Amino acid sequence: MKALYFDNASTTPVDPAVATKMMSCLAIDGFFGNPASTTHGYGWMASEEVEWSREVVADSIDADPREIVWTSGATESDNLAIRGSFEALSEKTGRHRIITLASEHKAVLDTCSNLDADVVVLKPRFDGSIDMEALRRALTPQTLLVSVMLVNNETGVIQPVRDIADMAHASGALMHSDLAQSVGKVVVDVKSLGIDLGALSAHKVHGPKGVGALYVKRDQSIKIAEQQHGGQHERGMRSGTLPTHQLVGMAEAYRLASLDLTTMFSRLDEFRLMLEGACELIGGIRFNGRGVPHIVNLTIEGVEAEMLMAAMPDIALSTGSACNSATLEPSHVLRSMGHSRKEGLSSIRISMGRFTTREEVVQLIQSLQRAVIGLRSQ
Ligand SMILES: *Cc1c(COP(=O)(O)O)cnc(C)c1O
């Protein structure tokens, strides 16, 4: 029997409707042409699919289609946003400081640390939220960029991106936000968030892996240096033949996610309540941060997460960050919130998606109960 899937923050299965849409752009009888080919109908038709996708993705975040730059995913988008803006603007403006949060995704943290920039990494509070006073102190007239995600991928914690953007703008800095875990979970509206740059990914919301986008606000002062050279696609910001099937897949996934947003949120909120109730009964379980219901992060006293995984072969979930699962280092997100190494190694992330059912949650609760009680009595 296959394990029940509770690792949706790591990736999600592609929605069958999305797969069907993608298949219409692959073979000879579909829109397989190069969207940049202007000499024949194959190219024109593929280009129409690309522009339809651009409009759908733009619409779903309240952007203009001209503000969408296709990429290979949120990792590339974060790199393009941070590296690209730093290369294009730091010399010109004399601003060399980038401010970010220690609980950000490695795509942001490692990009920052690989730049010759004055990087300030703020420590979040114990509940995972940003310390706005610390941000105020770190913002100088030399600050080029502030990068803080909306929804955290390990804890689900939601940051006050609008307030952060307002503060960044007040000192003349740009605001970037990693939105990979936000689309399909909360309303993402780049205008009311007030951000200048936003990283998107398709595969966290039942779209395909290997595709994403960067939202780049249309504004004279915002410039992005391209990170790969080639055919000057995407208005010179990102070269490479556009993968039509990937883009329609992302668009269809975003369209379906926004149709379903409020009903899914309340369904998953109910599931989270079931989990919270069950954990209270088991006892000695702490919830780390509270944000979107899709992502529940727990520390289980007296139980090592690795042992717990082994004791629950019927459940697929994540200990700490999936990206770190090759090494036995506790999650950098929990560590940054002030949790000890030991607590980090006793923590798991349960993440749900559109296809999670009540029956699955009931089985998860039973398995968790059995495994925790079993391990504690050893
Ligand atoms: C998954 C994820 C990424 C990486 O996205 P890819 O599309 O896989 O490159 C970046 N940031 C966050 C918050 C994520 O959850």
Coordinates of C-alpha atoms and ligand atoms in Angstrom, one line a residue:
M1 CA 0.0 0.0 0.0
K2 CA 1.2 3.5 -0.8
A3 CA 1.8 5.9 2.1
L4 CA -0.7 8.7 2.6
Y5 CA 0.8 11.9 1.3
F6 CA 1.2 14.7 3.9
D7 CA 4.2 16.4 2.3
N8 CA 2.5 18.9 0.0
A9 CA 4.8 21.8 1.1
S10 CA 7.6 19.8 -0.6
T11 CA 5.7 19.2 -3.8
T12 CA 2.2 18.3 -4.9
P13 CA 0.8 15.8 -7.5
V14 CA -0.2 17.4 -10.7
D15 CA -3.9 17.9 -11.0
P16 CA -5.2 15.6 -13.8
A17 CA -6.9 18.6 -15.5
V18 CA -3.5 20.4 -15.5
A19 CA -1.9 17.3 -17.1
T20 CA -4.5 17.2 -19.8
K21 CA -3.9 20.8 -20.6
M22 CA -0.1 20.3 -20.7
M23 CA -0.5 17.3 -23.1
S24 CA -2.2 19.6 -25.6
C25 CA 1.1 21.4 -26.1
L26 CA 3.5 18.6 -26.7
A27 CA 2.9 16.5 -29.8
I28 CA 2.5 17.1 -33.5
D29 CA -1.2 17.5 -33.2
G30 CA -0.9 20.1 -30.4
F31 CA 0.7 23.5 -29.8
F32 CA 4.3 22.2 -29.9
G33 CA 5.8 25.1 -31.9
N34 CA 8.5 27.5 -30.7
P35 CA 6.5 30.5 -29.3
A36 CA 9.3 32.7 -30.6
S37 CA 8.9 31.5 -34.2
T38 CA 7.1 34.2 -36.1
T39 CA 7.2 32.7 -39.6
H40 CA 4.5 30.1 -39.3
G41 CA 1.3 29.1 -37.6
Y42 CA 2.9 26.6 -35.3
G43 CA 4.8 29.4 -33.6
W44 CA 1.9 31.8 -33.6
M45 CA -0.4 29.2 -31.9
A46 CA 2.2 28.3 -29.3
S47 CA 2.7 32.0 -28.6
E48 CA -1.0 32.4 -28.1
E49 CA -0.9 29.7 -25.4
V50 CA 2.0 31.4 -23.8
E51 CA 0.3 34.7 -23.6
W52 CA -3.0 33.1 -22.4
S53 CA -0.9 31.6 -19.6
R54 CA 0.8 34.9 -18.8
E55 CA -2.6 36.6 -18.5
V56 CA -4.0 33.8 -16.2
V57 CA -0.9 33.9 -13.9
A58 CA -0.9 37.7 -13.9
D59 CA -4.6 37.8 -13.1
S60 CA -4.3 35.4 -10.2
I61 CA -1.9 37.7 -8.4
D62 CA -3.5 41.0 -9.6
A63 CA -0.5 41.9 -11.9
D64 CA -0.2 43.1 -15.4
P65 CA 0.8 40.3 -17.9
R66 CA 3.8 42.5 -18.8
E67 CA 5.0 42.1 -15.2
I68 CA 5.4 38.3 -15.5
V69 CA 8.8 36.8 -16.4
W70 CA 8.8 33.0 -16.9
T71 CA 11.5 31.0 -15.1
S72 CA 12.2 27.4 -14.1
G73 CA 10.7 27.8 -10.6
A74 CA 10.9 29.8 -7.4
T75 CA 14.6 29.0 -6.9
E76 CA 15.5 30.7 -10.2
S77 CA 13.0 33.5 -9.5
D78 CA 14.6 34.2 -6.1
N79 CA 18.0 34.2 -7.7
L80 CA 16.9 36.4 -10.6
A81 CA 15.2 38.9 -8.3
I82 CA 18.0 39.2 -5.7
R83 CA 21.1 38.8 -7.9
G84 CA 19.5 40.5 -10.9
S85 CA 18.5 43.6 -8.9
F86 CA 21.8 43.8 -7.1
E87 CA 23.8 43.6 -10.3
A88 CA 21.7 46.1 -12.1
L89 CA 21.3 48.7 -9.3
S90 CA 23.8 48.5 -6.5
E91 CA 26.7 50.3 -8.3
K92 CA 24.3 52.8 -9.8
T93 CA 22.5 53.7 -6.6
G94 CA 25.4 53.2 -4.1
R95 CA 23.1 50.8 -2.2
H96 CA 24.8 47.6 -1.1
R97 CA 22.7 46.3 1.7
I98 CA 20.2 43.5 1.5
I99 CA 18.0 42.6 4.5
T100 CA 16.3 39.3 4.9
L101 CA 15.1 36.9 7.6
A102 CA 16.9 33.8 8.9
S103 CA 13.8 31.7 8.3
E104 CA 13.7 32.4 4.6
H105 CA 14.1 29.6 2.0
K106 CA 17.7 28.7 1.1
A107 CA 17.0 30.0 -2.4
V108 CA 17.0 33.4 -0.8
L109 CA 19.6 32.9 2.0
D110 CA 22.2 31.3 -0.2
T111 CA 21.7 33.7 -3.0
C112 CA 22.3 36.6 -0.6
S113 CA 25.4 35.0 1.0
N114 CA 26.9 34.4 -2.5
L115 CA 26.7 38.1 -3.4
D116 CA 29.3 40.7 -2.6
A117 CA 26.7 42.5 -0.6
D118 CA 26.2 43.8 2.9
V119 CA 23.7 41.2 4.0
V120 CA 21.7 41.6 7.2
V121 CA 19.9 38.5 8.3
L122 CA 17.3 39.3 10.9
K123 CA 16.3 36.7 13.5
P124 CA 12.6 36.0 13.7
R125 CA 10.8 35.9 17.0
F126 CA 9.9 32.6 18.7
D127 CA 6.5 32.5 17.0
G128 CA 8.3 32.9 13.6
S129 CA 7.1 36.5 12.9
I130 CA 9.5 39.3 11.9
D131 CA 10.6 41.8 14.5
M132 CA 9.6 45.1 12.9
E133 CA 11.7 47.1 15.2
A134 CA 14.8 45.1 14.2
L135 CA 13.9 45.8 10.6
R136 CA 13.5 49.5 11.2
R137 CA 17.0 49.6 12.8
A138 CA 18.6 47.6 9.9
L139 CA 17.1 49.8 7.2
T140 CA 19.7 52.4 6.1
P141 CA 19.8 54.8 3.1
Q142 CA 22.2 52.1 1.7
T143 CA 19.6 49.4 1.7
L144 CA 18.8 48.2 -1.8
L145 CA 16.5 45.3 -1.1
V146 CA 14.4 43.7 1.6
S147 CA 13.4 40.0 1.0
V148 CA 10.8 38.4 3.2
M149 CA 8.4 35.6 2.2
L150 CA 4.7 35.8 2.7
V151 CA 4.0 32.2 3.8
N152 CA 6.8 30.1 5.4
N153 CA 7.3 26.7 3.8
E154 CA 8.1 25.0 7.1
T155 CA 5.8 26.6 9.6
G156 CA 3.1 28.2 7.5
V157 CA 3.7 31.5 9.4
I158 CA 2.4 34.5 7.5
Q159 CA 4.6 37.7 7.5
P160 CA 3.1 41.2 7.4
V161 CA 4.5 41.8 3.9
R162 CA 2.5 44.9 3.3
D163 CA 4.0 46.6 6.4
I164 CA 7.5 45.4 5.6
A165 CA 7.1 46.8 2.0
D166 CA 5.9 50.1 3.3
M167 CA 8.9 50.4 5.6
A168 CA 11.3 49.3 2.9
H169 CA 9.9 51.8 0.5
A170 CA 10.1 54.6 3.0
S171 CA 13.9 54.2 3.0
G172 CA 14.0 53.9 -0.8
A173 CA 14.6 50.1 -0.8
L174 CA 12.9 47.5 -3.1
M175 CA 10.7 44.7 -1.7
H176 CA 11.0 41.1 -2.8
S177 CA 8.8 38.3 -1.5
D178 CA 9.1 34.6 -2.1
L179 CA 5.5 33.6 -2.9
A180 CA 6.1 29.9 -3.6
Q181 CA 3.9 28.8 -0.7
S182 CA 1.4 31.6 -0.9
V183 CA -0.4 31.1 -4.2
G184 CA -3.3 28.7 -3.6
K185 CA -3.1 29.1 0.1
V186 CA -3.9 32.7 0.8
V187 CA -5.1 35.6 -1.5
V188 CA -2.0 36.9 -3.2
D189 CA -2.4 40.3 -4.6
V190 CA 0.9 42.0 -5.5
K191 CA -0.7 45.4 -5.5
S192 CA -2.1 45.3 -2.0
L193 CA 1.1 43.5 -0.8
G194 CA 3.0 46.5 -2.2
I195 CA 5.9 44.3 -3.4
D196 CA 8.2 45.1 -6.4
L197 CA 9.4 41.5 -7.0
G198 CA 7.7 38.2 -6.2
A199 CA 8.8 34.6 -6.8
L200 CA 6.3 32.1 -8.0
S201 CA 6.4 28.3 -8.5
A202 CA 3.9 25.9 -10.1
H203 CA 4.6 22.6 -8.3
K204 CA 3.4 23.6 -4.9
V205 CA -0.2 24.1 -6.1
H206 CA -0.7 20.9 -8.2
G207 CA 1.2 22.3 -11.3
P208 CA 4.3 20.8 -12.9
K209 CA 7.8 21.0 -11.5
G210 CA 10.4 23.0 -13.3
V211 CA 8.4 26.1 -14.0
G212 CA 7.7 29.4 -12.2
A213 CA 7.8 33.1 -12.7
L214 CA 9.1 36.3 -11.3
Y215 CA 6.7 39.2 -10.9
V216 CA 8.6 42.4 -11.7
K217 CA 6.6 45.5 -11.1
R218 CA 6.6 47.9 -14.0
D219 CA 8.5 50.9 -12.6
Q220 CA 11.3 52.9 -14.0
S221 CA 13.5 52.4 -10.9
I222 CA 13.3 48.6 -11.0
K223 CA 15.9 46.9 -13.1
I224 CA 16.9 43.3 -13.3
A225 CA 20.2 42.1 -14.9
E226 CA 19.7 38.9 -16.8
Q227 CA 21.4 35.8 -15.3
Q228 CA 21.7 33.8 -18.5
H229 CA 22.4 35.2 -22.0
G230 CA 20.7 34.0 -25.1
G231 CA 17.8 35.1 -27.3
Q232 CA 16.7 38.1 -25.2
H233 CA 13.4 36.4 -24.4
E234 CA 11.2 37.8 -21.6
R235 CA 12.2 41.4 -22.4
G236 CA 15.8 40.7 -21.9
M237 CA 15.5 39.4 -18.4
R238 CA 15.5 35.7 -19.0
S239 CA 16.6 34.0 -22.2
G240 CA 15.6 30.6 -23.4
T241 CA 12.9 28.9 -25.5
L242 CA 9.7 29.1 -23.6
P243 CA 8.3 25.6 -22.5
T244 CA 4.6 26.1 -23.7
H245 CA 3.4 22.9 -21.9
Q246 CA 4.9 24.0 -18.6
L247 CA 3.5 27.5 -18.8
V248 CA -0.1 26.3 -19.6
G249 CA 0.3 23.8 -16.8
M250 CA 1.3 26.5 -14.3
A251 CA -1.6 28.8 -15.5
E252 CA -4.2 26.0 -15.3
A253 CA -2.9 25.1 -11.8
Y254 CA -3.1 28.8 -10.6
R255 CA -6.6 29.2 -12.2
L256 CA -7.9 26.1 -10.4
A257 CA -6.3 27.0 -7.1
S258 CA -7.9 30.5 -7.1
L259 CA -11.3 29.0 -7.9
D260 CA -11.1 26.8 -4.9
L261 CA -9.2 29.0 -2.4
T262 CA -11.8 29.8 0.3
T263 CA -13.5 26.4 0.4
M264 CA -10.1 24.7 0.6
F265 CA -8.9 27.0 3.3
S266 CA -11.9 26.2 5.6
R267 CA -11.7 22.5 4.9
L268 CA -8.0 22.4 5.8
D269 CA -8.6 24.6 8.8
E270 CA -11.0 21.9 10.0
F271 CA -8.4 19.3 9.5
R272 CA -5.9 21.3 11.4
L273 CA -8.3 21.6 14.3
M274 CA -8.7 17.8 14.3
L275 CA -4.9 17.5 14.4
E276 CA -4.6 20.0 17.2
G277 CA -7.3 18.2 19.3
A278 CA -5.6 14.8 18.8
C279 CA -2.2 16.2 19.7
E280 CA -3.5 17.7 22.9
L281 CA -4.8 14.3 23.8
I282 CA -1.5 12.6 23.2
G283 CA 0.2 15.4 25.2
G284 CA 3.7 16.8 25.1
I285 CA 3.3 18.2 21.6
R286 CA 3.9 21.8 20.7
F287 CA 2.8 23.6 17.6
N288 CA 5.5 25.8 16.1
G289 CA 4.1 29.0 14.7
R290 CA 0.6 29.4 13.5
G291 CA -0.3 30.5 10.0
V292 CA -1.9 28.8 7.0
P293 CA -3.8 25.6 8.0
H294 CA -2.0 23.7 5.2
I295 CA 1.3 23.5 7.1
V296 CA 1.4 22.2 10.6
N297 CA 4.8 22.1 12.3
L298 CA 5.0 20.0 15.6
T299 CA 7.7 19.3 18.2
I300 CA 7.0 16.0 19.9
E301 CA 8.7 15.8 23.3
G302 CA 10.8 12.7 23.9
V303 CA 10.5 11.4 20.3
E304 CA 13.1 11.7 17.6
A305 CA 11.5 12.6 14.3
E306 CA 13.6 10.1 12.4
M307 CA 12.4 7.3 14.7
L308 CA 8.9 8.5 14.3
M309 CA 9.1 8.4 10.5
A310 CA 10.3 4.8 10.7
A311 CA 7.4 4.0 13.0
M312 CA 4.8 5.4 10.6
P313 CA 5.6 3.8 7.2
D314 CA 2.0 4.5 6.1
I315 CA 2.5 8.2 6.3
A316 CA 4.7 10.4 4.0
L317 CA 5.7 13.7 5.7
S318 CA 8.8 15.7 6.4
T319 CA 11.2 16.3 9.3
G320 CA 12.4 19.8 9.2
S321 CA 13.0 21.1 5.7
A322 CA 12.7 18.6 2.9
C323 CA 15.7 20.3 1.2
N324 CA 17.8 19.4 4.2
S325 CA 16.6 15.8 4.5
A326 CA 19.9 14.4 3.2
T327 CA 21.7 15.5 6.3
L328 CA 20.6 15.2 9.9
E329 CA 20.7 18.9 10.6
P330 CA 17.6 20.3 12.3
S331 CA 15.6 22.7 10.3
H332 CA 17.3 26.1 10.0
V333 CA 13.9 27.7 10.3
L334 CA 13.1 26.3 13.7
R335 CA 16.7 27.0 14.8
S336 CA 16.3 30.6 13.7
M337 CA 13.1 30.9 15.8
G338 CA 15.2 30.0 18.9
H339 CA 14.3 26.3 19.1
S340 CA 17.1 24.0 20.4
R341 CA 18.9 21.5 18.2
K342 CA 17.2 18.7 20.2
E343 CA 13.8 20.3 19.7
G344 CA 14.5 20.7 16.0
L345 CA 15.3 17.0 15.7
S346 CA 12.0 16.1 17.4
S347 CA 10.0 18.1 14.9
I348 CA 7.9 17.2 11.9
R349 CA 6.0 19.1 9.2
I350 CA 2.6 17.9 8.2
S351 CA 1.5 19.6 5.0
M352 CA -1.8 19.2 3.3
G353 CA -3.1 20.0 -0.2
R354 CA -6.3 20.1 -2.3
F355 CA -6.5 16.3 -2.5
T356 CA -6.1 15.7 1.3
T357 CA -9.3 14.0 2.6
R358 CA -10.8 13.7 6.1
E359 CA -10.3 9.9 6.0
E360 CA -6.6 10.5 5.4
V361 CA -6.4 12.9 8.4
V362 CA -8.1 10.4 10.6
Q363 CA -5.6 7.7 9.6
L364 CA -2.7 10.1 10.1
I365 CA -4.0 10.9 13.7
Q366 CA -4.3 7.1 14.5
S367 CA -0.8 6.4 13.2
L368 CA 0.7 9.4 15.0
Q369 CA -1.0 8.4 18.3
R370 CA 0.2 4.8 18.0
A371 CA 3.8 5.7 17.0
V372 CA 4.3 8.4 19.6
I373 CA 2.9 6.3 22.5
G374 CA 4.9 3.3 21.3
L375 CA 8.2 5.2 21.1
R376 CA 7.7 7.0 24.4
S377 CA 7.1 3.7 26.2
Q378 CA 10.3 2.1 24.9
Ligands
LIG1 C1 9.6 25.1 -2.9 C2 10.0 26.4 -2.6 C3 11.0 27.1 -3.3 C4 11.7 26.4 -4.5 O1 10.8 26.4 -5.6 P1 11.2 25.6 -6.9 O2 10.1 26.0 -7.9 O3 11.2 24.2 -6.5 O4 12.5 26.0 -7.3 C5 11.4 28.3 -2.9 N1 10.8 28.9 -1.9 C6 9.8 28.3 -1.2 C7 9.2 29.1 0.0 C8 9.4 27.1 -1.5 O5 8.5 26.5 -0.7

